[in-house]
Amino acid sequence: MFVSFNWLKKYVELGDITPEALADKITKTGIEVEGIEYIAEKSTNVVVGYVEECEKHPNADKLNLCQVNVGEDSLQIICGAPNIAKGQKVAVAKPGAVLPGNFKIKKAKLRGVESNGMICSLQELGIEEKYVPKDIADGIFVFPTDAEVGADALSLLNLDDAILELGLTPNRSDALSMLGVAYEVAAILDVPVQLPDETVEMIDEKATDKVKVTVDAPELNPYYGAFVVKDIKVGPSPLWMRNFLIAAGIRPINNVVDITNYVLLEYGQPLHAFDYDDFGSDEIVVRRAKENEMMVTLDDQERTLSSEHLVITNGEAPTALAGVMGGANAEVSVETTTVLLEAAYFDPKTVRIASKAHGLRSESSTRFEKGVDPNRVKRAGLRACQLLSLYAGGKVLSGAAEFDQLDKSEKEVTIETNQINARLGTAISDTDIATILRKLDFGFDQDGETFTVHVPTRRQDISIFEDMLEEVARIYGYDLLPYTLPQGAAQAGGLTKPQTIKREVKKYFESAGLMEAITYSLTTRERAMMLTSPEVKAETVTPVHLAMPMSEEHSTLRLSILPEMLASLSYNIARKQVNVGYYEVGSVFLSKQAQVTEQPKEKLRASVAITGEWLNHPWQQEKKQVDFYLAKGILEGLLDRLDFEATYKELVIDDMHPGRTAQVIVNNIPVGFIGQVHPRLQKAFDLKDTYVFDIDLDYLIEAHIDEPSFTKIPRFPTVSRDIALVVDENVAAGEIQTTIEEAAGSLLKQVNVFDLYQGEHLEAGKKSLAFNLLYLDPERTLTDEEVENSYQAILSAVKEAHQAELRG
Amino acid sequence: MRKFSYYQEYEEGFFMKERLQALKEEALVKVEEASTLEALQQVRVSYLGKKGPITEVLRGMGKLSAEERPVIGDLANKVREAIASQLDEKKAALEAKALDEKLLTEKIDVTLPGRPVQVGGPHLLTSIVEEIEDLFIGMGFEVREGPEVETDYYNFEALNLPKDHPARDMQDSFYITEELLLRTHTSPVQARTMLEYKGNKPVKMICPGKVYRRDTDDATHSHQFTQVEGLYVDKDVRMSDLKGVLNQFAKQFFGEEREIRLRPSFFPFTEPSVEMDISCKVCHGEGCSVCKGTGWIEILGGGMVHPDVLELAGYDPKIYSGFAFGMGPERIAMLKYGVDDIRHFYTNDVRFLKQYHKA
Ligand SMILES: [Zn+2]
């Protein structure tokens, strides 16, 4: 809402407060002033001039040579505007004048003739093109004949105004009118509101003689008033009205339209003017539209209606979509002589449905949607009639044709001083509360500390105690509320175990050299399916799609963090950042429903992607590219940190290198995968070799034993034995290790691979793997025999299972 | 004869003493003169070795009287010890010198750059969220989380936003079905927590998390962003408590010198509602370009929990009251660190991420 400071002065005594100071007070009290605009802030020296002579320029066809009286003297000015004419009163920027944009006016010679100033258009004076009346969009502005020659043109055009831009929250629709803002400002400044005069001189002829109103859907239209004004002369509206409309951001059209707009802004009540003669009948019937009923609106669009919409009809065809837009059939035009003026209350929801369905948000629909003041509907109609008679030569017929079932009563809300203070933490007195209510201009009955407040109907947002609590608090001043701390019993705040582990995991990744990434949860359909871990896939039928995505790019919920992470890698590589290691901890969204109706299962995953060089120490020629075992080392470290042991099984899945990918298994449960991204996918993302893993963090958190019981530090030494085995090169080390662990018996505490050899001295297709075995009995010293027995058991087991031979 | 004999003995003893003294002097000079460990070893062998002169002297002890023998023996040991100790001392000195010389040959260029250690770090948003969490944990709040795909009920209806409420326009959302959507705020976690606490015990929580709104991504809008919301419900919670808690938060998070200001606002789930500004860091309230001349910067929204919200969650608004607030870590990061484009938080440009890894 744009509020003209000068217009506001018509209703409230502003004294000498500056627009800035007022804006600050309004903001602090409840409505944010988002900006203050001065239309012609630095303009000077523009006066009203009388065009005494106007002739063609001797050397240029399109220019005119004018003699303009500007009061104390007469200036010769050359003007190119097509609408310039002798006898006009125009805005003259005298030499030395400054126009918006810091445009300085100087004496000049045009085609050999001297020009001492400029005759201005509204645009040149700082008014936005879209607010300039269409008939003078290409020419200069012409003042009414009564304008005083030599007077300050900027002031006459209201260009010395300041416009306050209010950012209204949805509850404060009362401030969608100048009167509403006036009440607000009056409460803040503690001054009275001067309401406009609505008295109208009416002729004997009655409105009801000309028109009859029937409302078939009173629940959607509890009040409909039709006024009739005849002998209208459509023409320009008065300058002051046009000025205020422009200030409020509405382009002046003609007096009839301008008056309805003016009253809309003044009262917050939208009105609609029909051409009585084009209306098509002397009967107004308001009803729900029929299914698929058609009508052509003012913007010449054909619209299909439904029974959710309310229409104004002439008994037959719709003449307006109630509260949203009039019909083309009864539009007011320059030929209009009799106006049928509608002032009505339409159901907010119905207007909202219609304006949304047809994409027609207007100054009118916005106000109806929020609910207009029931006590201002008819008054607004009367005010418009008054203005039509004053400024459009109209004769107003007596009364109005009405349908009225509108509840205009005021709500009552009871507040008690102690209740207010208990909730605010203040010590406001009964007198203070009475003063606040008076400032707000709310009626009330006081009984000691109990106030029964009669909430004015303009404040549709107030209906319960808490609403009044806010009114009292904001007028009292949020600044004056004390600072206290809660009195309730102290509680120990903190993180839950899972939250703590999550933080630990993140810290671990960072200590391992990874940077945390945060990618979008919404991805493309294609990416949503990429790089999904087998156990995720098993829980999913199809990724979860948005019903109406804004773009394909963010249309589908992810099943893996990795695809967007690869996209981030790609983004960096394109910017020459080629060595990157990311981790992210975040949710993926699993649904087993082909048609989702239930909330998807949200699983917390930890994902890692590394690419490029991990180590680069140029002057020592040390360079290490990332590889599988780096990724695996990071993963093993994580699992070790959380006290898990994992096994790794070769895995072939889409999007991953078939020879360099493993499934990660913890407690016999698959929890994710690790490996190199498939070169095909690497290429699609413009990546060099990239290694990733993706782990079910929810499972790890759940299965994590949070306080490991204390294990005694062993008093007896461990016994170490090595075993070197020659096996077929396809036998995985992990498989041999499993066999060793199973065969060794309970004394074996640890097995570690310490050597891998292939080549000379070994048969082709064979490899040698050496393991270190650590034996321990915490209770006693081991005998050689015990260790030897276990060693032999291992040997025969690996022979059996893997045809392994001891390396000679 | 006896006298002679005595003299003889005396003579022998006297000369052995003289000899030992002389050997000692001589050896000490040799020790002093030895300039290498090898030379020193020579000295050790030649004086203290089995064939050395001291052993020689001691061999003649048989000629001595019973009285003199221990005296000379004692003296011989002292001489040996003196030489040995001097040898050890000299050896240590020579070794130290040798080490110094060796170390000089090991000299490297200490100005060359070191071998880089890969160091990671948290995302700026995580740092901010955790800092906020820790501040509120210190004030007795617990941290609660909830699903990102929510039901319409928890996201809107339980928060006093029935289906046709006009304020739903304020936060156009990503629906999956008519009843499911990506949460537009983390408030549904509050509703869920209140229901879990069954209307009879205080709720003091913050809920951080990802939220989603139908916005086209640009410098100041992101379809995905982060929120931290807080809720305190108990008997006799006052609006001044909200002011006190937010003030404490603002001073701890932004700095002791920052002031706060509450302004009335509107949210469907709170009444009264507030918006909180903090005084501008640059101009301290005077007005500058950072704060668009107002002296204040908007940080968060909040208010007293609407009675309908309490009631829907099973808390009797006649007995319980509460406050709630919510803030956006992206906005806070943009203000605190001058980040100029919200998209930086989601492109994961390593040059951006690394800037905030320093403690
Ligand atoms: Zn500032």
GROMACS .gro file of C-alpha atoms and ligand atoms in nm, chain B residues 280 282-284 287-291 295, ligand 1:
model
   11
 1088CYS     CA    1   2.348  -0.233   1.277
 1090VAL     CA    2   2.839  -0.078   1.095
 1091CYS     CA    3   2.662   0.236   1.218
 1092HIS     CA    4   2.537   0.127   1.563
 1095GLY     CA    5   2.169   0.455   0.975
 1096CYS     CA    6   2.394   0.356   0.687
 1097SER     CA    7   2.378   0.171   0.358
 1098VAL     CA    8   2.410  -0.173   0.522
 1099CYS     CA    9   2.090  -0.123   0.723
 1103GLY     CA   10   2.001   0.157   1.192
 1168ZN      ZN   11   2.384   0.078   0.957
   0.00000   0.00000   0.00000
